[in-house]
Coordinates of C-alpha atoms and ligand atoms in Angstrom, one line a residue:
X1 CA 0.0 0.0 0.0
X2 CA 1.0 3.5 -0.4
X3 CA -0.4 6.1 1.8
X4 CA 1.1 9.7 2.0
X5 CA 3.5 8.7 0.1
X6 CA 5.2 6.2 2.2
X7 CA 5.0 2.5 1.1
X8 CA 3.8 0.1 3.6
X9 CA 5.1 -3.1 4.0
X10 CA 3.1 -6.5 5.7
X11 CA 4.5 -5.8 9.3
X12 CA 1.6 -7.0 11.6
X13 CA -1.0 -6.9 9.0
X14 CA -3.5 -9.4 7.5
X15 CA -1.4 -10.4 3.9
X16 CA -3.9 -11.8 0.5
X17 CA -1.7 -14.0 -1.7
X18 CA -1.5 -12.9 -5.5
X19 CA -1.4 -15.4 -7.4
X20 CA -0.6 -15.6 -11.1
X21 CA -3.5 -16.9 -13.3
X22 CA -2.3 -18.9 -15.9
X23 CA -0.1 -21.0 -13.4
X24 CA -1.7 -20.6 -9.9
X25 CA 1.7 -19.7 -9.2
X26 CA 2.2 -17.1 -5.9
X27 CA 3.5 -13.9 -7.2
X28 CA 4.0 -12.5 -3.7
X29 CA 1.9 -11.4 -0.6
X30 CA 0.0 -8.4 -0.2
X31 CA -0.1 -6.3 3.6
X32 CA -4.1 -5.7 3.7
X33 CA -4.6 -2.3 5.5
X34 CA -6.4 -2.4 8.9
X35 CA -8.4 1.0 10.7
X36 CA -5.8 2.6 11.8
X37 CA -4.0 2.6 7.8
X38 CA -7.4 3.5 7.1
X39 CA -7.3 6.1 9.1
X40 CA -4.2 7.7 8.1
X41 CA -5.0 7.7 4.2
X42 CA -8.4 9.7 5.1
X43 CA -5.6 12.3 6.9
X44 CA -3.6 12.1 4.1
X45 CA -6.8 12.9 1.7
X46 CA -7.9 15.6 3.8
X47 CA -3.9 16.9 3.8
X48 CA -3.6 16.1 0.2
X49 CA -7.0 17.8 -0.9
X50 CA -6.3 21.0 1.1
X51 CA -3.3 21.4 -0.9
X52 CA -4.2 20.3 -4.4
X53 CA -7.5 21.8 -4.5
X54 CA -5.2 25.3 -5.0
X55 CA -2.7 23.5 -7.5
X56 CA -2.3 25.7 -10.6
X57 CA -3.5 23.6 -13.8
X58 CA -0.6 24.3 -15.0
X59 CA 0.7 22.0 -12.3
X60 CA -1.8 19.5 -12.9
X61 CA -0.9 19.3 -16.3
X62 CA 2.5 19.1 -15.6
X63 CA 1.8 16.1 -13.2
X64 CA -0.3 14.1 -15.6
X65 CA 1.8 14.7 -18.8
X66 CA 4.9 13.6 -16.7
X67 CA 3.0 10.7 -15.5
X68 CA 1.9 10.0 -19.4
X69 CA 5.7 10.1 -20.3
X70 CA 6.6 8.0 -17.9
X71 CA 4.2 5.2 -18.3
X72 CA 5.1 5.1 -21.7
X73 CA 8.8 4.8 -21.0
X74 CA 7.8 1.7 -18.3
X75 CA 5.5 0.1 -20.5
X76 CA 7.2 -3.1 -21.2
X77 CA 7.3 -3.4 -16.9
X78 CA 4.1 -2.0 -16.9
X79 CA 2.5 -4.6 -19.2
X80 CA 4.5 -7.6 -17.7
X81 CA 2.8 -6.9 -14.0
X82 CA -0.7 -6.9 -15.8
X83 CA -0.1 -10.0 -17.5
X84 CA 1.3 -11.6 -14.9
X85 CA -1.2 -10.9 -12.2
X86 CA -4.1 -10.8 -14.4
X87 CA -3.2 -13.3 -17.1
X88 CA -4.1 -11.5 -20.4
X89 CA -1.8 -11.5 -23.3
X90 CA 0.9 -8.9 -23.2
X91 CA -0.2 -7.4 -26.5
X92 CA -3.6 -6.2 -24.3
X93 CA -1.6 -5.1 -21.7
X94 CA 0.4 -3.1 -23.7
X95 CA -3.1 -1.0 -25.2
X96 CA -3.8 -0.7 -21.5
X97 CA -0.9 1.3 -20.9
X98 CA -1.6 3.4 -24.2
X99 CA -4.9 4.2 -23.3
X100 CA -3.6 5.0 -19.5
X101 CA -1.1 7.1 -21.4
X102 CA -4.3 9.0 -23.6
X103 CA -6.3 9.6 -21.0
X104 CA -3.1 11.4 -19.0
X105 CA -2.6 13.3 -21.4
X106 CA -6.2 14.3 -22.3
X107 CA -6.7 15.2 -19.5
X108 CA -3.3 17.4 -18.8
X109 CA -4.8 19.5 -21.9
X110 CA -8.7 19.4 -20.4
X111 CA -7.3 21.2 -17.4
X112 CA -7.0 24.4 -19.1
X113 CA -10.3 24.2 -20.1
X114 CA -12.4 24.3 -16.8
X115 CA -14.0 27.5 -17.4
X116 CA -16.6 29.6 -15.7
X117 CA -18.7 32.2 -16.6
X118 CA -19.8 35.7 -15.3
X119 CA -23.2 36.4 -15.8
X120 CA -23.1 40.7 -15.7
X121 CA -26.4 42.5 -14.7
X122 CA -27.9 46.0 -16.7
X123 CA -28.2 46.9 -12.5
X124 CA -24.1 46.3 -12.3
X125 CA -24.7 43.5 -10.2
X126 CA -23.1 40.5 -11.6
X127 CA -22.8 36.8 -10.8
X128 CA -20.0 34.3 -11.3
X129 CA -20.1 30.6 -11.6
X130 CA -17.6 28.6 -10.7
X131 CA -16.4 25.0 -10.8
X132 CA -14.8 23.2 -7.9
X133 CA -12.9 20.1 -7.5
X134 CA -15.6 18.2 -5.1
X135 CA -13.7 16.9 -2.2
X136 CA -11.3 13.8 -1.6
X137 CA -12.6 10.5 -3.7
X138 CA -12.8 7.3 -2.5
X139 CA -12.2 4.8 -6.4
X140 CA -12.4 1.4 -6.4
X141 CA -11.3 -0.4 -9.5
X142 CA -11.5 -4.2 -10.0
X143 CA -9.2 -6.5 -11.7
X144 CA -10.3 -7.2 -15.3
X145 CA -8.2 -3.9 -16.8
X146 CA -5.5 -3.8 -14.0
X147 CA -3.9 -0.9 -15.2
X148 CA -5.9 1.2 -17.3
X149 CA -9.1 0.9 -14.1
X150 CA -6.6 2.4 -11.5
X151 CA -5.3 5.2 -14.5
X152 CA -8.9 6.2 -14.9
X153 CA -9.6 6.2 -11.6
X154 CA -6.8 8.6 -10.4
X155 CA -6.6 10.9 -13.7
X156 CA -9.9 13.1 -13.7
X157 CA -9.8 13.6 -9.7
X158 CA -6.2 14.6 -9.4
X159 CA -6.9 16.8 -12.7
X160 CA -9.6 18.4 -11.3
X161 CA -8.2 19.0 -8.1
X162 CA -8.9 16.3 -5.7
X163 CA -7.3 14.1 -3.7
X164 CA -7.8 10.1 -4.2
X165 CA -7.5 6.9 -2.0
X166 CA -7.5 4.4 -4.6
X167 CA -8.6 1.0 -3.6
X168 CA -7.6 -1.1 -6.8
X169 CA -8.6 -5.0 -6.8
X170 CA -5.9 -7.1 -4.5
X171 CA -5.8 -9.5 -7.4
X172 CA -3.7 -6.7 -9.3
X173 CA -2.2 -4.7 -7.2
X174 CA 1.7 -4.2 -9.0
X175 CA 0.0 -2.8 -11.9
X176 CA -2.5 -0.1 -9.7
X177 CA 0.6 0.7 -7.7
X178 CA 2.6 1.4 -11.0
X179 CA 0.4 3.6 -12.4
X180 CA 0.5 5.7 -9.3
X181 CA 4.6 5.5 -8.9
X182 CA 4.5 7.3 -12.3
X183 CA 2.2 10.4 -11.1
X184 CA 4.3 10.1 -8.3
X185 CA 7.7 10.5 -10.0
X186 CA 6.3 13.1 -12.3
X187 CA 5.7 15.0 -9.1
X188 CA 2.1 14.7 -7.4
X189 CA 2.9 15.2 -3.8
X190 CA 2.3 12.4 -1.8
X191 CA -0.6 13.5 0.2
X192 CA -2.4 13.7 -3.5
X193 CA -3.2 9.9 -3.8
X194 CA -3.4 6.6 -2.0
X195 CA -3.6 2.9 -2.7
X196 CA -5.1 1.1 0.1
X197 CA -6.2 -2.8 -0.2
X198 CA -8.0 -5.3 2.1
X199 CA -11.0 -6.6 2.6
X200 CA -13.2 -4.9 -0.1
X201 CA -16.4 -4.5 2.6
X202 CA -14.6 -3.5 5.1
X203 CA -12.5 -0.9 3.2
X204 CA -15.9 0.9 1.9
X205 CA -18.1 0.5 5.0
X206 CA -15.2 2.6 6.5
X207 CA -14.7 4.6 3.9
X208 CA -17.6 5.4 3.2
X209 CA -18.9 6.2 6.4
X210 CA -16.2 9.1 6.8
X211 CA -17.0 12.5 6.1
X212 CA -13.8 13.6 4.4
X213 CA -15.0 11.4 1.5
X214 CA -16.5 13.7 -0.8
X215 CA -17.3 11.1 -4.0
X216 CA -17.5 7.8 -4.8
X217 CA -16.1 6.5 -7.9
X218 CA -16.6 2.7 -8.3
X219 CA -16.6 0.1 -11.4
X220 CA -17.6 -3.6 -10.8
X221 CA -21.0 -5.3 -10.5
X222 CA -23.6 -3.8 -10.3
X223 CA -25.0 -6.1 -7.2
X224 CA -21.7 -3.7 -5.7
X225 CA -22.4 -0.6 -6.9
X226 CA -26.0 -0.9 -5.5
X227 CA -25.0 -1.4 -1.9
X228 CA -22.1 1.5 -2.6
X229 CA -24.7 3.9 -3.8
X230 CA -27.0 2.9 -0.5
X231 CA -23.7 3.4 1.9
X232 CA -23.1 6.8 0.0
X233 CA -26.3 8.1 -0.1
X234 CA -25.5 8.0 4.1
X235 CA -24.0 11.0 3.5
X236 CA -25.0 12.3 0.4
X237 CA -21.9 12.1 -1.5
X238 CA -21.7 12.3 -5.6
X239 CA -21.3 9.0 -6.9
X240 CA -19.6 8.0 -10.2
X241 CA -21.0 4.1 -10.9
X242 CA -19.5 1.8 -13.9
X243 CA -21.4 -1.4 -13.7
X244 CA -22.3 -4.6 -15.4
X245 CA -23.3 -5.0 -18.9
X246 CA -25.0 -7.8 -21.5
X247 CA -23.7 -6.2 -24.6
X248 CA -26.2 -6.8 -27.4
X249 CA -24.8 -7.3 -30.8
X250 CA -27.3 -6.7 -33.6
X251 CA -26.0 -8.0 -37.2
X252 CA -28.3 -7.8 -39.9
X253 CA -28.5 -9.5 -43.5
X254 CA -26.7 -6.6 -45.3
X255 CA -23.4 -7.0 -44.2
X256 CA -20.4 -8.4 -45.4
X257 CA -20.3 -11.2 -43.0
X258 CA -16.9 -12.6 -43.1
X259 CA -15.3 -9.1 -42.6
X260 CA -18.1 -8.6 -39.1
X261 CA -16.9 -12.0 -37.9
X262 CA -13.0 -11.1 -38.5
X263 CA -14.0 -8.4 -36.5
X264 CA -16.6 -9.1 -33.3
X265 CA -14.8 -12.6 -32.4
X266 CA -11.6 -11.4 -31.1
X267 CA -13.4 -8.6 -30.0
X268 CA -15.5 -11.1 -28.1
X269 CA -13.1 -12.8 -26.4
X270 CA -10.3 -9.8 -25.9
X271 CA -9.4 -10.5 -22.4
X272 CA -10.8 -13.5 -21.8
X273 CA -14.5 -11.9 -22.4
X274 CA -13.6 -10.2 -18.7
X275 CA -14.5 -6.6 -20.4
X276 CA -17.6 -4.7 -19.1
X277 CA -18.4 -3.3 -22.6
X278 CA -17.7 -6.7 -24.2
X279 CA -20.2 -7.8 -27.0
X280 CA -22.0 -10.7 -25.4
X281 CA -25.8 -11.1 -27.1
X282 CA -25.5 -11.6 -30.8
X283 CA -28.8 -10.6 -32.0
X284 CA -28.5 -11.8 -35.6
X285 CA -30.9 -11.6 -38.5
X286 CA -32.9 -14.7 -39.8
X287 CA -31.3 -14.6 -43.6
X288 CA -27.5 -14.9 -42.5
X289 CA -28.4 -16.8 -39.1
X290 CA -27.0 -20.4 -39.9
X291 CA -23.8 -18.5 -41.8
X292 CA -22.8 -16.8 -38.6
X293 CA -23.0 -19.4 -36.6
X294 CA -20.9 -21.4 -38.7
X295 CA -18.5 -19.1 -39.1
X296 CA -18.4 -17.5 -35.7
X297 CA -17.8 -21.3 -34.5
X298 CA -14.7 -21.9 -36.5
X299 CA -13.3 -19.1 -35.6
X300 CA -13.9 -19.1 -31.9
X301 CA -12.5 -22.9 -32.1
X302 CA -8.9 -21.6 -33.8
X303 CA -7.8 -19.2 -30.6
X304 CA -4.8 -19.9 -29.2
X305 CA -4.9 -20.0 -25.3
X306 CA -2.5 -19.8 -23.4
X307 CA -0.4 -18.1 -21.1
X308 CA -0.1 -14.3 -21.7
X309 CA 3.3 -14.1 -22.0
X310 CA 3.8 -16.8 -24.0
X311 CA 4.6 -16.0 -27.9
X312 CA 1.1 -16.2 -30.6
X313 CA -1.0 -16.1 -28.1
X314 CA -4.9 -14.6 -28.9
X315 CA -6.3 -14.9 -25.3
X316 CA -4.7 -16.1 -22.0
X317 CA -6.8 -17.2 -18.6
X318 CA -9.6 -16.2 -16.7
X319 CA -8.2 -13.7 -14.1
X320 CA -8.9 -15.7 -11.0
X321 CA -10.7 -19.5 -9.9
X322 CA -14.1 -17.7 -9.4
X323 CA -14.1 -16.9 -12.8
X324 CA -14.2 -19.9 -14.7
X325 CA -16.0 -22.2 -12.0
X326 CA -19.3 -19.2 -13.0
X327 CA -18.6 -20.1 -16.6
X328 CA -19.3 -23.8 -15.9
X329 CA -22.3 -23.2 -13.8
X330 CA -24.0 -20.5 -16.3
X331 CA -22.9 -23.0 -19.5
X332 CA -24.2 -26.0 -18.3
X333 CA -27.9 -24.2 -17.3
X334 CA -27.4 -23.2 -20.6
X335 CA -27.3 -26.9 -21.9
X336 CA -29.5 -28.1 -19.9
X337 CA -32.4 -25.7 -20.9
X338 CA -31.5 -26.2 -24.7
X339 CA -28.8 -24.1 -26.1
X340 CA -26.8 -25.8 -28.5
X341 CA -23.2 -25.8 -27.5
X342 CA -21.2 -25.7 -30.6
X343 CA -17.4 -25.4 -29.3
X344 CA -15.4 -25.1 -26.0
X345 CA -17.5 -25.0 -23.1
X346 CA -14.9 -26.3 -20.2
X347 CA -11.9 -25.9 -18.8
X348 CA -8.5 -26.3 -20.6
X349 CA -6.3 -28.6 -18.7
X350 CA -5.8 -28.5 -15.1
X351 CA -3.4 -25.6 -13.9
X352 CA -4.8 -21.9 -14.2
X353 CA -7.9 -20.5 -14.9
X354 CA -8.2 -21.2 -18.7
X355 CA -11.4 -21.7 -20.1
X356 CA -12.2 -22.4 -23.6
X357 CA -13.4 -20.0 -25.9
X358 CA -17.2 -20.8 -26.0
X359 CA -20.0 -20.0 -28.4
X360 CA -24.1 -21.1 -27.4
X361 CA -26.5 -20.9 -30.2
X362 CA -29.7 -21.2 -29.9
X363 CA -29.8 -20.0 -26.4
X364 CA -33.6 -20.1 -24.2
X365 CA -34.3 -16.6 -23.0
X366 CA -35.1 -18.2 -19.4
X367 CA -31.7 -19.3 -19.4
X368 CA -29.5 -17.8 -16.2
X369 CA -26.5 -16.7 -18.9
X370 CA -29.5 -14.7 -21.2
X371 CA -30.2 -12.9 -17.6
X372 CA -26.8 -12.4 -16.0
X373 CA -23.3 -10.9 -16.9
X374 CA -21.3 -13.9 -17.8
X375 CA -18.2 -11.9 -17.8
X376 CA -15.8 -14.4 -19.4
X377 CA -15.4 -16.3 -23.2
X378 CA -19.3 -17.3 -24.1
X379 CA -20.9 -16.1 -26.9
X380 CA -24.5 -16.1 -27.4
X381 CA -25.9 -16.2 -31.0
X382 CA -29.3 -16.0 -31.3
X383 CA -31.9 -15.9 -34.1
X384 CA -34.4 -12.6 -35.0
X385 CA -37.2 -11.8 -37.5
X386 CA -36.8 -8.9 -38.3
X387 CA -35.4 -5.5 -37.0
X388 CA -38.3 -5.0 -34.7
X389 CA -37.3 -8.0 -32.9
X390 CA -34.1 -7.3 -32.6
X391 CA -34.1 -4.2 -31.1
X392 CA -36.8 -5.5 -28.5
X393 CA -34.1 -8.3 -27.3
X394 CA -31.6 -5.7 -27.2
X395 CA -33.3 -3.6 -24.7
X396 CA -34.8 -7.0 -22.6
X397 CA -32.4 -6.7 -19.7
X398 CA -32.0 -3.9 -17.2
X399 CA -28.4 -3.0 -18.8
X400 CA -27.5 -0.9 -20.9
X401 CA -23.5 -0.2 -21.0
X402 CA -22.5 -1.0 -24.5
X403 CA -24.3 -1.6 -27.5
X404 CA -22.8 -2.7 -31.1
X405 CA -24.6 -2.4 -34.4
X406 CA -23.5 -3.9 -38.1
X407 CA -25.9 -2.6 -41.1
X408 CA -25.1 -0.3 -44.3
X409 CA -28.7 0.8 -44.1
X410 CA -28.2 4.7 -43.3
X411 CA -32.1 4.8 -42.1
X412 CA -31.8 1.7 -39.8
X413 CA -28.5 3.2 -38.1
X414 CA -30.6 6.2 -37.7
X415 CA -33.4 4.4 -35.9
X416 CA -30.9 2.2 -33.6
X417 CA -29.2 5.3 -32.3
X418 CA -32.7 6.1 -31.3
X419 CA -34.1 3.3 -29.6
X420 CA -31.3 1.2 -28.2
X421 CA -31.2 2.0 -24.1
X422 CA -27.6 2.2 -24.1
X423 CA -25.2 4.5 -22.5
X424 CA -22.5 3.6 -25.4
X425 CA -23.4 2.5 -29.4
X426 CA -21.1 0.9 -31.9
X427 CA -22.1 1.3 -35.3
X428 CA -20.2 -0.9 -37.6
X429 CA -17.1 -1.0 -35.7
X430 CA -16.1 -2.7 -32.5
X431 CA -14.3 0.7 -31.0
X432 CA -16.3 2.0 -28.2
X433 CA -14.0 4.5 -26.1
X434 CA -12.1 6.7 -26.5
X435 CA -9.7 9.1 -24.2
X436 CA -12.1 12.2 -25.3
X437 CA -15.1 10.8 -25.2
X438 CA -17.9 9.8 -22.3
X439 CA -17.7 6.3 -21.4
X440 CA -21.0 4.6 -18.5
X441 CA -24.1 3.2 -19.1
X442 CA -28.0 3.9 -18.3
X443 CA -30.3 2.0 -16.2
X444 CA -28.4 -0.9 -14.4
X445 CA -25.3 -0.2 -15.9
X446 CA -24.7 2.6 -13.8
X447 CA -24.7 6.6 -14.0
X448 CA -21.9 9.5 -14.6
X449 CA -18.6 9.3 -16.5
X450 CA -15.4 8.5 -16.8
X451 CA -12.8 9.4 -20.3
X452 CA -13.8 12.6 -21.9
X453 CA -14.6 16.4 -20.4
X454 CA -17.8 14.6 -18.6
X455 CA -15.2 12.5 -16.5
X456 CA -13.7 15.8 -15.4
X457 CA -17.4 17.2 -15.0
X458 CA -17.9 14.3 -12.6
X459 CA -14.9 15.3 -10.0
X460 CA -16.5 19.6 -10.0
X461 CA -19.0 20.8 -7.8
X462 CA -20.3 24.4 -9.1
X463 CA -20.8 27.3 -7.2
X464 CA -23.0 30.7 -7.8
X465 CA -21.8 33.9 -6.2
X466 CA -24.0 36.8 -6.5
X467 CA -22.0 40.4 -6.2
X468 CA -24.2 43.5 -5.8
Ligands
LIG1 P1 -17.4 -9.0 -7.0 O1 -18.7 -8.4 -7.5 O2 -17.4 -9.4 -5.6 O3 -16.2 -7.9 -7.2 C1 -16.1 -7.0 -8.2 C2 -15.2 -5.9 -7.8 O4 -15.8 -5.2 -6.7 C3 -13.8 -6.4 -7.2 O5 -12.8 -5.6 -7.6 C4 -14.0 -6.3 -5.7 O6 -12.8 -6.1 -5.0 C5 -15.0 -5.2 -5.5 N1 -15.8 -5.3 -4.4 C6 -16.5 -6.4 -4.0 N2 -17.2 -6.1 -2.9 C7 -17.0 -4.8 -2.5 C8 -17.4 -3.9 -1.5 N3 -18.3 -4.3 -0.6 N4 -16.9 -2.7 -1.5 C9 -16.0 -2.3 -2.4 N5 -15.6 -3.1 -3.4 C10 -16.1 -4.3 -3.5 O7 -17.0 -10.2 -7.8 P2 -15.8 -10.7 -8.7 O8 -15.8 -12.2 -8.6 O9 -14.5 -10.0 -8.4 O10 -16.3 -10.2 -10.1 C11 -17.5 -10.8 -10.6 C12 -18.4 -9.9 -11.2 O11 -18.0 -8.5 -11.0 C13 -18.4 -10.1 -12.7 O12 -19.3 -11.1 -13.0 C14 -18.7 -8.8 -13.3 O13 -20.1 -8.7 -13.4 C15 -18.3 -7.8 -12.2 N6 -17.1 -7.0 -12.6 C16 -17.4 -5.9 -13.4 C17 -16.3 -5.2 -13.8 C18 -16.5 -4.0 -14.7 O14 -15.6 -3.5 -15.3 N7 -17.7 -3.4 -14.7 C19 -15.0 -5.5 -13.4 C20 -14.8 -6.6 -12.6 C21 -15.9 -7.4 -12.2

């Protein structure tokens, strides 16, 4: 843990082993942080926010770009803790420190753009608006993007002003605690930001419950973020919640279907499916049904798994044992009710967390994987009538985080923007962020931003002063 600025080692503290995925392997032990640590970070944040709350943007900018320059020169380290405490390949590491290094650097220019406005009266009163940063920010930021999760949560609070205690997942914390040694070195006083871990309840109950906590930021599940939001709400602070998702996937007849599926399957099963954006429902039109399935199949069957590291290799192991143990349960419900397994659908061999790259056609609606998140490498290709249909099963569930489109018809992509309920919409490609632009979901998916001047938005409070 780090915690104004001092590392802190196990001493007499709890410890959680971190293991490495793709060999169960122990990569070291972590020192879990008790009240008393707890304590001191909320001093530290109250310290740290005092101080940074007056830092010049100037400074701020100075901060992130530095951190920015110096993630990119540690990327190769960088990528190698990811992969090895997470288990994805080191290619996908490697665009997590890019879009770490994006979003820095966004940000170190969105700075200078926090404006107000003076609102001047015929009377020669006048009034001024202002934006503030809101407080010190408790972030929690899980495991499945163990780098780029921790970047987003420090950038837009520390460039808006705040302070931060970061609690990033204990499955991953080399690569949270790298990302912050890089603001660090590039000059963010210590006070600034925080990683604390330890036992996830216990670290937000206390949090939480502390009035120098001025925001919650938090990404995971959205069974989570609901008791977060209810523990918050204590004391009124802002929230900032990225949740689950059951991206729908709607590919109609027009396409050119070989260059969709050379497209959506590795973007299906880019880290291990562990992605809360990740495409997940294909909703697929009667005409070309039997073709995509088909080709979808062969293509899912060809991956190369394996460990991350290793050369050639598409997609590496689940990130920890929970992970594909829920696969097996939500698969086999998934068999049992009907859906047509046509390739992987269990383990592969017997050390790590690999799972095979799965594809279920033909899927039951009443089926607990049509329902719930399967975060992992199942995809679900179902069969429509007609457009209508389509966009019905798109917006079945109470998610809506991504949504990805594939039609030439100018009209219908006209009318999908429309009516899908989704915070984020991919029309015939599979990019769906960006460093500049708002990334969260609607209804269960969560509310607020992160990426883009809305992130920044999110970490302001505005205030109104009236001068006579
Ligand atoms: P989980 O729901 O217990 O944990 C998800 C994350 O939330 C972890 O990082 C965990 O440390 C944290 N967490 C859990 N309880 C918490 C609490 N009381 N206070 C603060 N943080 C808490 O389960 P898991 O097995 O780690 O992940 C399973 C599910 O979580 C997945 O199926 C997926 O739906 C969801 N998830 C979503 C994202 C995302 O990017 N939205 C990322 C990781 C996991």
């Amino acid at each position: 843990m780090v915690i104004a600025g001092e590392r802190i080692g196990i001493d007499h503290r709890a410890t959680f082993t971190v293991r490495n995925p793709a060999t169960g392997e122990a990569l070291g032990q972590l020192p879990l942080a008790d009240t008393a640590d707890l304590d001191r970070a909320l001093d530290a944040a109250a310290r740290g926010f005092a101080l940074w709350r007056h830092a010049s943007a100037a400074q701020r900018a100075d901060v992130l770009q530095g951190a920015a320059a110096l993630m990119l020169e540690r990327k190769e380290a960088l990528a190698w803790a990811a992969t090895q405490e997470q288990g994805k390949t080191l290619a996908e590491a490697r665009v997590e420190v890019m879009m770490n290094v994006e979003l820095f650097r966004f940000y170190a220019g969105e700075v200078h753009r926090l404006y107000g406005r003076q609102l001047v009266r015929p009377t020669g009163m006048r009034s001024t608006v202002v934006h503030e940063p809101v407080g010190p920010v408790a972030a929690f930021a899980p495991w499945n993007f163990p780098l780029g999760n921790p970047g987003r949560k420090l950038a837009a609070p520390i460039a808006a002003g705040c302070s931060v205690i970061l609690k990033a997942a204990e499955e991953t914390p080399a690569s949270a605690l790298g990302v912050l040694q890089c603001l660090y070195d590039a000059g963010l006083p210590g006070d600034v930001a925080q990683a604390v871990f330890g036992d996830p309840a216990q670290v937000s109950d206390y949090l939480l419950a502390s009035p120098v906590i001025r925001k919650l930021s938090f990404t995971g599940s959205t069974a989570i973020g609901k008791h977060l939001m209810k523990l918050a709400a204590n004391d009124l602070k802002r929230t900032t919640m990225e949740l689950g998702g059951h991206g729908p996937v709607l590919v109609f007849g027009d396409v050119d279907l070989e260059a969709v599926l050379d497209k959506v399957v590795p973007h299906k099963f880019r880290n291990a499916g562990q992605v809360c954006v990740a495409p997940t429902r294909f909703i697929v039109e009667d005409a070309i049904y039997d073709r995509f399935v088909a080709g979808f199949t062969q293509r899912a069957a060809a991956i190369r798994v394996g460990p991350g590291w290793h050369e050639g290799v598409q997609m590496g192991p689940m990130a920890n044992p929970r992970r594909p143990e829920a696969m097996e349960k939500l698969v086999g419900d998934a068999v049992a009710r009907g859906g047509r397994l046509m390739t992987g659908g269990a383990r592969i061999g017997n050390q790590g967390c690999f799972f095979a790259p799965t594809v279920l056609a033909d899927t039951p609606l009443d089926a607990e994987i049509m329902q719930e998140e399967p975060f992992g490498p199942v995809a679900l290709i179902n069969r429509y009538a007609d457009e209508a249909a389509m966009i019905a099963e798109a917006n079945r569930l109470p998610y809506g985080l991504a949504a990805y489109a594939w039609t030439q018809d100018y009209r219908r992509q006209r009318r999908l923007a429309a009516e899908l309920e989704t915070g984020m919409l991919a029309i015939n490609t599979t990019t769906i962020g960006a460093a500049d632009a708002p990334f969260g979901g609607v209804k269960w998916s969560g509310h607020g931003h992160e990426d883009g001047p809305e992130g920044l938005q999110a970490c302001l409070v505005t205030k109104t002063i009236h001068e006579g």
